[in-house]
PDB file of C-alpha atoms and ligand atoms in Angstrom:
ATOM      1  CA  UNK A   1      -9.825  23.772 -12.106  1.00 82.00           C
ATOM      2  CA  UNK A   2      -6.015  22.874 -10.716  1.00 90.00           C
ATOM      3  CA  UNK A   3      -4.445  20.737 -12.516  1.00 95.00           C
ATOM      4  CA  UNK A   4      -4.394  17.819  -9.210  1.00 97.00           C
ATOM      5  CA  UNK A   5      -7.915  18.593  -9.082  1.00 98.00           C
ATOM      6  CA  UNK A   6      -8.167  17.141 -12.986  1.00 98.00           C
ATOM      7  CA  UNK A   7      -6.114  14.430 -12.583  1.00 98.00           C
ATOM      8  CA  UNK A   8      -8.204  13.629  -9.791  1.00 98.00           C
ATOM      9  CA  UNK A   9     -11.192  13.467 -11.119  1.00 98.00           C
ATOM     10  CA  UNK A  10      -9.750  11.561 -13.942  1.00 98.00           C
ATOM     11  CA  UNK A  11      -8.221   9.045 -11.830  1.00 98.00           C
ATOM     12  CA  UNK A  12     -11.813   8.321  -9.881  1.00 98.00           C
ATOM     13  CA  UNK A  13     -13.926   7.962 -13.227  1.00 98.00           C
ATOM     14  CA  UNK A  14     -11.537   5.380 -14.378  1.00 98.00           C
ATOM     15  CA  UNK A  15     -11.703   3.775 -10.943  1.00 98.00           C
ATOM     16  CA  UNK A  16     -15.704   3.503 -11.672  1.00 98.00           C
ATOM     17  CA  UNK A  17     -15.455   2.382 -15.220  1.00 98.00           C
ATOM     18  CA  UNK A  18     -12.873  -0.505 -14.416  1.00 98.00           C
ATOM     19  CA  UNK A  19     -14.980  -0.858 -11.487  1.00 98.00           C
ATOM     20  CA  UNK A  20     -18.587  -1.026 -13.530  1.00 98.00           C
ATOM     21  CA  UNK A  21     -16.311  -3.058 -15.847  1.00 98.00           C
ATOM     22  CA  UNK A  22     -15.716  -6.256 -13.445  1.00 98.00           C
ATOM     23  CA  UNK A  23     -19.198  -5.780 -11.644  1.00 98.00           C
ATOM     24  CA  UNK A  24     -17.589  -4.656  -8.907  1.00 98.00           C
ATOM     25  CA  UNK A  25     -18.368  -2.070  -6.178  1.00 98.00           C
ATOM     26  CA  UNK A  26     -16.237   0.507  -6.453  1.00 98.00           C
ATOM     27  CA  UNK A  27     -15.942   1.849  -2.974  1.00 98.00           C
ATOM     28  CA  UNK A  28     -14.093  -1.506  -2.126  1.00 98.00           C
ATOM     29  CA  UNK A  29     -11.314   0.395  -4.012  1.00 98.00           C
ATOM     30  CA  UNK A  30      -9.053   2.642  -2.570  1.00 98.00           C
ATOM     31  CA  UNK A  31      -7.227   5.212  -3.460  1.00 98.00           C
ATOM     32  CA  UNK A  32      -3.933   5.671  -2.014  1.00 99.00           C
ATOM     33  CA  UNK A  33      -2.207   8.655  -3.183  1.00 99.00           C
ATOM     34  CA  UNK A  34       1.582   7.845  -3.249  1.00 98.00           C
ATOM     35  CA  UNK A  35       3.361  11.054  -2.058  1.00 98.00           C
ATOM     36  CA  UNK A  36       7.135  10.218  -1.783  1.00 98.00           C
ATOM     37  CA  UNK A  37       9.610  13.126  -2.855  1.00 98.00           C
ATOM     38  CA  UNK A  38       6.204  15.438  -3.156  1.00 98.00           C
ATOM     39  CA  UNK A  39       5.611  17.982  -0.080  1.00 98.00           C
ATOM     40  CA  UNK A  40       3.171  18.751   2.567  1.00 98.00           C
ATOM     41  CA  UNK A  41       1.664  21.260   0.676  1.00 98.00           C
ATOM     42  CA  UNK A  42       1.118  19.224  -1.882  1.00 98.00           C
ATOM     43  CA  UNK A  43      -0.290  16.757  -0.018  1.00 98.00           C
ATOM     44  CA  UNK A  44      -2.829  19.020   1.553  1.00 98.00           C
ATOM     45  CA  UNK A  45      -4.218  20.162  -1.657  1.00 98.00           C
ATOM     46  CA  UNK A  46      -5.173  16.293  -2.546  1.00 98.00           C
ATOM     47  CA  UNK A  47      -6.368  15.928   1.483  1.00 98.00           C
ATOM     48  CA  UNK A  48      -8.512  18.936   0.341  1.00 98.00           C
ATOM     49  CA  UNK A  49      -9.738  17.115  -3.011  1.00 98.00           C
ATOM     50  CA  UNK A  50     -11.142  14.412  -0.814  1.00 98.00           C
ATOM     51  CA  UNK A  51      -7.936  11.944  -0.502  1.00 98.00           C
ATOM     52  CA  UNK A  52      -6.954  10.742   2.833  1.00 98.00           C
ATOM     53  CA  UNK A  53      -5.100   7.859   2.472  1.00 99.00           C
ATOM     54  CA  UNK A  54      -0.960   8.677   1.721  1.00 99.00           C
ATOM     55  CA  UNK A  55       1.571   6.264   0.336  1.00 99.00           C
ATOM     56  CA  UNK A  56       5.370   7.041   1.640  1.00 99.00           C
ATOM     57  CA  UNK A  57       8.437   5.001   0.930  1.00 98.00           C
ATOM     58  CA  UNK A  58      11.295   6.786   2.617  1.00 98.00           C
ATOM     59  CA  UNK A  59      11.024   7.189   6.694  1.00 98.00           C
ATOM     60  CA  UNK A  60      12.712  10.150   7.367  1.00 98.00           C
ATOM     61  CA  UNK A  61      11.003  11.842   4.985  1.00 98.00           C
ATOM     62  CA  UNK A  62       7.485  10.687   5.811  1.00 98.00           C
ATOM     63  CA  UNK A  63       7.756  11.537   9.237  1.00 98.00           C
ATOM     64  CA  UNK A  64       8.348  15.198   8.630  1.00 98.00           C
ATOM     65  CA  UNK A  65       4.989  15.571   6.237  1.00 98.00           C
ATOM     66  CA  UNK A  66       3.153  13.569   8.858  1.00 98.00           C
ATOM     67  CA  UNK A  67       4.611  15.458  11.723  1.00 98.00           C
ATOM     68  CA  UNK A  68       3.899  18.251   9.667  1.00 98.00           C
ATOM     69  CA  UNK A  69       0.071  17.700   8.631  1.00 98.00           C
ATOM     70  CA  UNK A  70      -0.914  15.961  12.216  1.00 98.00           C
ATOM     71  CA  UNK A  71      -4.009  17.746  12.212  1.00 98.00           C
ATOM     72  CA  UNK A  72      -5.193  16.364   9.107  1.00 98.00           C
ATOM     73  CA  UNK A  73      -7.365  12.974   9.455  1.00 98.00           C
ATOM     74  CA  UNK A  74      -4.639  10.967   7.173  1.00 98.00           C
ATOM     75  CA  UNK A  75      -4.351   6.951   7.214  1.00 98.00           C
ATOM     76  CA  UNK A  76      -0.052   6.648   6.591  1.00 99.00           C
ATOM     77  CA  UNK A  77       0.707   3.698   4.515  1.00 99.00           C
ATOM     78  CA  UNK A  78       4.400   2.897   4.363  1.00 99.00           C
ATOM     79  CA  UNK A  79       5.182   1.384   0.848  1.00 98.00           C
ATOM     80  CA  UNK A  80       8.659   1.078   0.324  1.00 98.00           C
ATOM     81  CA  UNK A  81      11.854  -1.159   1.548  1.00 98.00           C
ATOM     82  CA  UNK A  82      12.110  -1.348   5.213  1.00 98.00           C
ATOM     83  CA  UNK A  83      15.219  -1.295   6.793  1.00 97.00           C
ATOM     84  CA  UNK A  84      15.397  -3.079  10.704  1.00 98.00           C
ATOM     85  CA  UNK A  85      17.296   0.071  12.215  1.00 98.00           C
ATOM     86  CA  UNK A  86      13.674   1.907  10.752  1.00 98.00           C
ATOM     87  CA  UNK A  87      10.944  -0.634  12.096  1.00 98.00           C
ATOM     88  CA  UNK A  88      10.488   1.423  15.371  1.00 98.00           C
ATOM     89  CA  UNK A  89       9.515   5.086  13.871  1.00 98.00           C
ATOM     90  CA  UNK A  90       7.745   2.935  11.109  1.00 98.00           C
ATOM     91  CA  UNK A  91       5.589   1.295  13.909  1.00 98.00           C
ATOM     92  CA  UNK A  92       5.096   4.651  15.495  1.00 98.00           C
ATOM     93  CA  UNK A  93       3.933   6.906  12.779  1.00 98.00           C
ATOM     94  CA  UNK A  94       2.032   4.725  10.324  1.00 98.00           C
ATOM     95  CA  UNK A  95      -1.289   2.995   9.740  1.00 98.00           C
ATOM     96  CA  UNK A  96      -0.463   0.687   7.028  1.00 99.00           C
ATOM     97  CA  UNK A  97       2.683  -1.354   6.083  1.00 99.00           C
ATOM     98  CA  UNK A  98       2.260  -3.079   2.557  1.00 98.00           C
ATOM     99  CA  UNK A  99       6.013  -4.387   2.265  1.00 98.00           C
ATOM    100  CA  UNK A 100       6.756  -6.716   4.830  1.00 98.00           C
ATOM    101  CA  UNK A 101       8.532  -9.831   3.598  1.00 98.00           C
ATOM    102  CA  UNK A 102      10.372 -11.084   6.754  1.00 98.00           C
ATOM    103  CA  UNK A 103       9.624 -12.516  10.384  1.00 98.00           C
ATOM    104  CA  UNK A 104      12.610 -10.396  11.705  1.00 98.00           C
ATOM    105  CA  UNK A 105      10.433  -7.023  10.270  1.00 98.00           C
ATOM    106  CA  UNK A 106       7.265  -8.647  11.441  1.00 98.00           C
ATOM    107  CA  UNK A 107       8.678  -8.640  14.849  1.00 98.00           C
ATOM    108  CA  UNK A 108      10.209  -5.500  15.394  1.00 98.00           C
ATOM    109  CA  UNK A 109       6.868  -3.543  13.946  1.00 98.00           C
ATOM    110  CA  UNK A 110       4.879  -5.535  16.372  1.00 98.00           C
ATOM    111  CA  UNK A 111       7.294  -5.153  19.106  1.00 98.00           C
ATOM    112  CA  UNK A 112       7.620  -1.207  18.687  1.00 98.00           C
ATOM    113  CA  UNK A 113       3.624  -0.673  17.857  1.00 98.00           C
ATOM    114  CA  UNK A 114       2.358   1.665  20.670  1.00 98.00           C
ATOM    115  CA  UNK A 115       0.140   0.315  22.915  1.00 96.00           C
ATOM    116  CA  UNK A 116      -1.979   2.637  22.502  1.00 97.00           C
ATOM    117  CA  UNK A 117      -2.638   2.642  19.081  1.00 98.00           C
ATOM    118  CA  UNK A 118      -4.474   0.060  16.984  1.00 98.00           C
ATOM    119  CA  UNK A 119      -2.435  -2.547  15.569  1.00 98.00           C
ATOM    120  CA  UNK A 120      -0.789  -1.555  12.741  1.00 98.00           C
ATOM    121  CA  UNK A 121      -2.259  -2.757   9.518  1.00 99.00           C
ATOM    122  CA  UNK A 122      -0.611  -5.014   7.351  1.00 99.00           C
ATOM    123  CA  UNK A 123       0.695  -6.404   3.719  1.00 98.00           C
ATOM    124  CA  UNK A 124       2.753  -9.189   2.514  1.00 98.00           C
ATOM    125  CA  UNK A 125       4.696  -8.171  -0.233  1.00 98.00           C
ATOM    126  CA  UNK A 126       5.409 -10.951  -3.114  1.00 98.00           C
ATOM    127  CA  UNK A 127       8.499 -10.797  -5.511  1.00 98.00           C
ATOM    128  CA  UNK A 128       6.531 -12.351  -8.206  1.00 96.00           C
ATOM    129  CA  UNK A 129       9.001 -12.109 -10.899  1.00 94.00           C
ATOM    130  CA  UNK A 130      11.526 -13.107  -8.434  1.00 94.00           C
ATOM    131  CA  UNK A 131      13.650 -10.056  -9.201  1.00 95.00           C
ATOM    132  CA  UNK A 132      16.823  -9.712  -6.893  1.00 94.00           C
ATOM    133  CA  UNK A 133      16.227  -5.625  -6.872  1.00 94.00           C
ATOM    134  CA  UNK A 134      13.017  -5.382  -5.476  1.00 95.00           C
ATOM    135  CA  UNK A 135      11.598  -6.771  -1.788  1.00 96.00           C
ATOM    136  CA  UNK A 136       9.343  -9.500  -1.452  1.00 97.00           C
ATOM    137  CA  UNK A 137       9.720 -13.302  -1.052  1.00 96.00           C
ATOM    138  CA  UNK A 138       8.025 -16.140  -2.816  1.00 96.00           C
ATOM    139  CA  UNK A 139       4.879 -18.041  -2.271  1.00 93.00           C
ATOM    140  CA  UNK A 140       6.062 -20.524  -0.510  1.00 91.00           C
ATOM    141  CA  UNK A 141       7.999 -18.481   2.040  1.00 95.00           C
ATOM    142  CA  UNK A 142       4.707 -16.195   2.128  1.00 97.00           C
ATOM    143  CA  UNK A 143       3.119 -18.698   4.003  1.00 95.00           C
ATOM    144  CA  UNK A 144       5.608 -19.209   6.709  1.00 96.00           C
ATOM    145  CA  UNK A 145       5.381 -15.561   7.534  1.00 98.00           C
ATOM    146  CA  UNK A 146       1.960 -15.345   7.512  1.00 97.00           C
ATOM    147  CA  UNK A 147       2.038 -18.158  10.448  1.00 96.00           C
ATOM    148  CA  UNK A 148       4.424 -15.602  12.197  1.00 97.00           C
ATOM    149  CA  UNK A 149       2.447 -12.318  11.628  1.00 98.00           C
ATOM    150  CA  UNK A 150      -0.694 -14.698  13.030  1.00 95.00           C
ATOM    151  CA  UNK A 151       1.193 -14.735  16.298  1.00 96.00           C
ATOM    152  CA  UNK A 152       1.983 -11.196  16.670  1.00 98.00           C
ATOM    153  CA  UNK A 153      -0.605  -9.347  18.441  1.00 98.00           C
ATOM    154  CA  UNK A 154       0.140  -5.549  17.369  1.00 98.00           C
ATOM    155  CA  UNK A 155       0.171  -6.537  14.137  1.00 98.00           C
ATOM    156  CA  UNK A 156      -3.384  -7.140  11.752  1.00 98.00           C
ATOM    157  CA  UNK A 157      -2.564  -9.172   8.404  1.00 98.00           C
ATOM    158  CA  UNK A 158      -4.700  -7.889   5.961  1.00 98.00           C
ATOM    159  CA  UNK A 159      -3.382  -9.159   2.371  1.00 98.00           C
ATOM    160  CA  UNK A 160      -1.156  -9.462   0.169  1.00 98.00           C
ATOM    161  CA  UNK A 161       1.017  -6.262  -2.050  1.00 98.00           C
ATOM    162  CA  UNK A 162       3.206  -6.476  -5.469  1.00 98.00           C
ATOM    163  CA  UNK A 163       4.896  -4.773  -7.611  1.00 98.00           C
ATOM    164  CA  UNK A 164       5.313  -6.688 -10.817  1.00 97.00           C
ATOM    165  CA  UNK A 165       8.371  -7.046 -13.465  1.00 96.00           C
ATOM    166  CA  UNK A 166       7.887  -3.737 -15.590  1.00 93.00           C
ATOM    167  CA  UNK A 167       8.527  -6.244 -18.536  1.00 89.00           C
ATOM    168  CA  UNK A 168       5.060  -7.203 -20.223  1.00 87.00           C
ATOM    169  CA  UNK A 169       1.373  -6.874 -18.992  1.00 93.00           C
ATOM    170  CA  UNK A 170       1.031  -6.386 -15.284  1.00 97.00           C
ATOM    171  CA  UNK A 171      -2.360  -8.526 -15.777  1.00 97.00           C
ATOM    172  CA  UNK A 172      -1.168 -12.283 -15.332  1.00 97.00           C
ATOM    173  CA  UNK A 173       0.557 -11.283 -12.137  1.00 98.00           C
ATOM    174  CA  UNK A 174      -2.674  -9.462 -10.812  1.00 98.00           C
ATOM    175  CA  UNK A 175      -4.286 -12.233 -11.581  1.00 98.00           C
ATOM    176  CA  UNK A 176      -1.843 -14.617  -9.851  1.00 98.00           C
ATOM    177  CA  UNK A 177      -2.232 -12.714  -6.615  1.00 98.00           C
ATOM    178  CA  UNK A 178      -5.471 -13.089  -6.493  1.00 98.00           C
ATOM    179  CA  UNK A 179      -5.699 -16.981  -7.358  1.00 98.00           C
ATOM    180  CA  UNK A 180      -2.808 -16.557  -4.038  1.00 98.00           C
ATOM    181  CA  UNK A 181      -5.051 -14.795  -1.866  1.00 98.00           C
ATOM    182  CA  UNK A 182      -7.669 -17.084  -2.370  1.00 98.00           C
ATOM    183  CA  UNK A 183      -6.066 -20.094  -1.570  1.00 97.00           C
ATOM    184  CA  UNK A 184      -4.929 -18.371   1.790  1.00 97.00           C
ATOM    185  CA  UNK A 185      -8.235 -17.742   2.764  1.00 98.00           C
ATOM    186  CA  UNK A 186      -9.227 -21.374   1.592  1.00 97.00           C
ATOM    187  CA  UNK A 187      -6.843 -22.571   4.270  1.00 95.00           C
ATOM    188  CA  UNK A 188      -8.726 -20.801   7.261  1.00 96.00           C
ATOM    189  CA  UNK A 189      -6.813 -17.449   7.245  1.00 97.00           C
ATOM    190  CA  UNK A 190      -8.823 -14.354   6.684  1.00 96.00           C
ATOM    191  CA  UNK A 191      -7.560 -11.684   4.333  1.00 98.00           C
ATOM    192  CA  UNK A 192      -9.354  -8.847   2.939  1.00 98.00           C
ATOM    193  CA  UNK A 193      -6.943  -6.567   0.850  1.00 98.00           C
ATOM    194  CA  UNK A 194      -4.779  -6.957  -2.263  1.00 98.00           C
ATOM    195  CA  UNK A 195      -2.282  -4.036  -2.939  1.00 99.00           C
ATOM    196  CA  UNK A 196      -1.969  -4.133  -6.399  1.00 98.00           C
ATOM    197  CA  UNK A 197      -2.209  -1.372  -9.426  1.00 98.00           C
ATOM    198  CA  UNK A 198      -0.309   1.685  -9.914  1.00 98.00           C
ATOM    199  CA  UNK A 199      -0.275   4.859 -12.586  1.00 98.00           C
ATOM    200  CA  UNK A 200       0.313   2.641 -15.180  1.00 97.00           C
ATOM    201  CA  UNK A 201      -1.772  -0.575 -14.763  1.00 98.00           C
ATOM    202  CA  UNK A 202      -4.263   0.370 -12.289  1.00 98.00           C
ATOM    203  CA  UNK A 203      -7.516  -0.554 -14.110  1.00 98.00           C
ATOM    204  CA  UNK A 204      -6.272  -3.830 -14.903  1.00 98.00           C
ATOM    205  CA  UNK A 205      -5.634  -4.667 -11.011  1.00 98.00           C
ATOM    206  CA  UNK A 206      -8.874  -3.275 -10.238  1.00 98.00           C
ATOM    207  CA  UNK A 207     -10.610  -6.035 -13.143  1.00 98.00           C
ATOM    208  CA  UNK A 208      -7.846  -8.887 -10.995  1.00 98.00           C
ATOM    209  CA  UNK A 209      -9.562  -7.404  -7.592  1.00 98.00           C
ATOM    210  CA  UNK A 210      -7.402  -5.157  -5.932  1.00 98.00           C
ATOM    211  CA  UNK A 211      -8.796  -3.521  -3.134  1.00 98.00           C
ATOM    212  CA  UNK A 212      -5.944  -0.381  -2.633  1.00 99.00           C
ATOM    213  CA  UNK A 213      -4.428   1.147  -6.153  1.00 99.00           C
ATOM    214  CA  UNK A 214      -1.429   2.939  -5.112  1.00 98.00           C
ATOM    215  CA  UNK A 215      -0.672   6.262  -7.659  1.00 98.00           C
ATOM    216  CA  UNK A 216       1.669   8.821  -7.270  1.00 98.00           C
ATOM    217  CA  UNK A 217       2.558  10.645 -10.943  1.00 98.00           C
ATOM    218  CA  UNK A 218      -1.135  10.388 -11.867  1.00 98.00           C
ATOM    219  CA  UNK A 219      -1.860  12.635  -9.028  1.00 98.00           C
ATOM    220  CA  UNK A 220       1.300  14.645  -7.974  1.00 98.00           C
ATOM    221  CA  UNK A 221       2.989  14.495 -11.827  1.00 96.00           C
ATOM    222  CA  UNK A 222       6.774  13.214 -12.179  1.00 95.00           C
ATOM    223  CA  UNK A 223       8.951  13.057  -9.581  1.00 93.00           C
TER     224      UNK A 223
HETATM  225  C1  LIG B   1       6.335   5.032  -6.223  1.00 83.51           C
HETATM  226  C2  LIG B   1       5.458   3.869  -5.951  1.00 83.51           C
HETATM  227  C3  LIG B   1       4.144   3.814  -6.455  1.00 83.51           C
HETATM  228  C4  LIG B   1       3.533   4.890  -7.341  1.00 83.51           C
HETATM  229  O1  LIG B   1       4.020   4.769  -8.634  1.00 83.51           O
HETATM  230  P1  LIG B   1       3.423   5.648  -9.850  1.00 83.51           P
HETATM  231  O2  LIG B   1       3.856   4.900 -11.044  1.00 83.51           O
HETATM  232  O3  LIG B   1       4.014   6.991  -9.725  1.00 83.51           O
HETATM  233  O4  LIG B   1       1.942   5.652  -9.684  1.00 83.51           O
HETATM  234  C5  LIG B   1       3.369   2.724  -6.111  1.00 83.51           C
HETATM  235  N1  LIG B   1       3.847   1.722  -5.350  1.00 83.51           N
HETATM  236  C6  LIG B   1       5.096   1.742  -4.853  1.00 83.51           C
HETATM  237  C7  LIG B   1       5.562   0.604  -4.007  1.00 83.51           C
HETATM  238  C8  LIG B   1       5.936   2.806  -5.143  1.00 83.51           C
HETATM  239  O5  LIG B   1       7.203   2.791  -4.657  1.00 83.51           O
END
């Protein structure tokens, strides 16, 4: 067996015992391999192992691979910081967008979505530890944005993303997320998706309900 093909398969049996774990069904989990700095080739040996959903954080970059592998059946999700001057080949070339954490972004992907496409999928992204080095805006401001993504009709809000403060366990912020995402559905808004979990902490998000666990060295080794 290949050594992707392991870490795989090691990957999706601790997807089903965190899964088993919390009671919950784990096909509402996905598995987005995170392929940033890794290369088309390598990303066709995990389409090949069964994955199809890819996790890029630089544009340039991602639009070569998908340019690339546009034969494959691949769902894009764009995962990283999004610069304005980028919203327009982000909007283009991607299914998913799990960092959005302003109304000017919000705008611009909606504005530049193809009309021929779906509307692109997408993520709030909550700074939870309020850290001035990583995207994302507070609760509060959350909520104003999700008013504005409401109004945009390219765009389909789907939940809520974080990356928590390395510092600590990843667990209390998992949990607050959720506790978050309820409330927003509470007040009449319908999410389905939390974007939470990575190499380190993933079964722990999965036991605080995330629906998409994003993991790149797990799969692809160190970058
Ligand atoms: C790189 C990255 C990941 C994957 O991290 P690993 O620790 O390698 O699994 C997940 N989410 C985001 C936003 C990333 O930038």
């Amino acid at each position: 067996m290949k050594e992707i093909e392991k870490k795989i398969s090691i990957i999706k049996s601790k997807i089903k015992s965190a899964s088993l774990k919390s009671k919950r069904n784990e096909k509402e989990v996905m598995l987005l391999a995170v392929s940033k700095k890794k290369t088309a080739h390598e990303i066709y040996e995990a389409y090949n192992l069964g994955i199809n959903n890819f996790g890029e954080s630089f544009c340039q970059e991602a639009i070569e691979k998908i340019n690339n592998l546009n034969k494959l059946n691949i769902k894009w999700h764009f995962i990283g910081k999004i610069q304005s001057n980028k919203a327009k080949d982000i909007a283009e070339y991607f299914d998913w967008v799990h960092t959005i954490d302003r109304s000017k972004i919000a705008n611009k992907l909606s504005l530049y979505r193809p009309k021929n496409k779906k509307p692109l999928n997408v993520c709030i992204q909550i700074n939870q530890g309020q850290e001035i080095h990583k995207g994302g805006l507070n609760q509060l401001d959350a909520l104003d944005l999700i008013n504005t993504i409401h109004n945009l009709p390219n765009l389909k809000l789907r939940g809520l993303m974080t990356i928590p403060p390395k510092i600590g366990s990843s667990k209390k912020y998992f949990s607050e997320l959720r506790m978050l995402k309820k409330s927003i559905i509470r007040n009449g808004v319908s999410l389905d998706t939390l974007s939470m979990g990575m190499s380190s902490d993933f079964e722990e998000a999965i036991i605080e309900g995330s629906t998409i666990i994003r993991i790149g060295s797990s799969i692809f080794g160190k970058r």
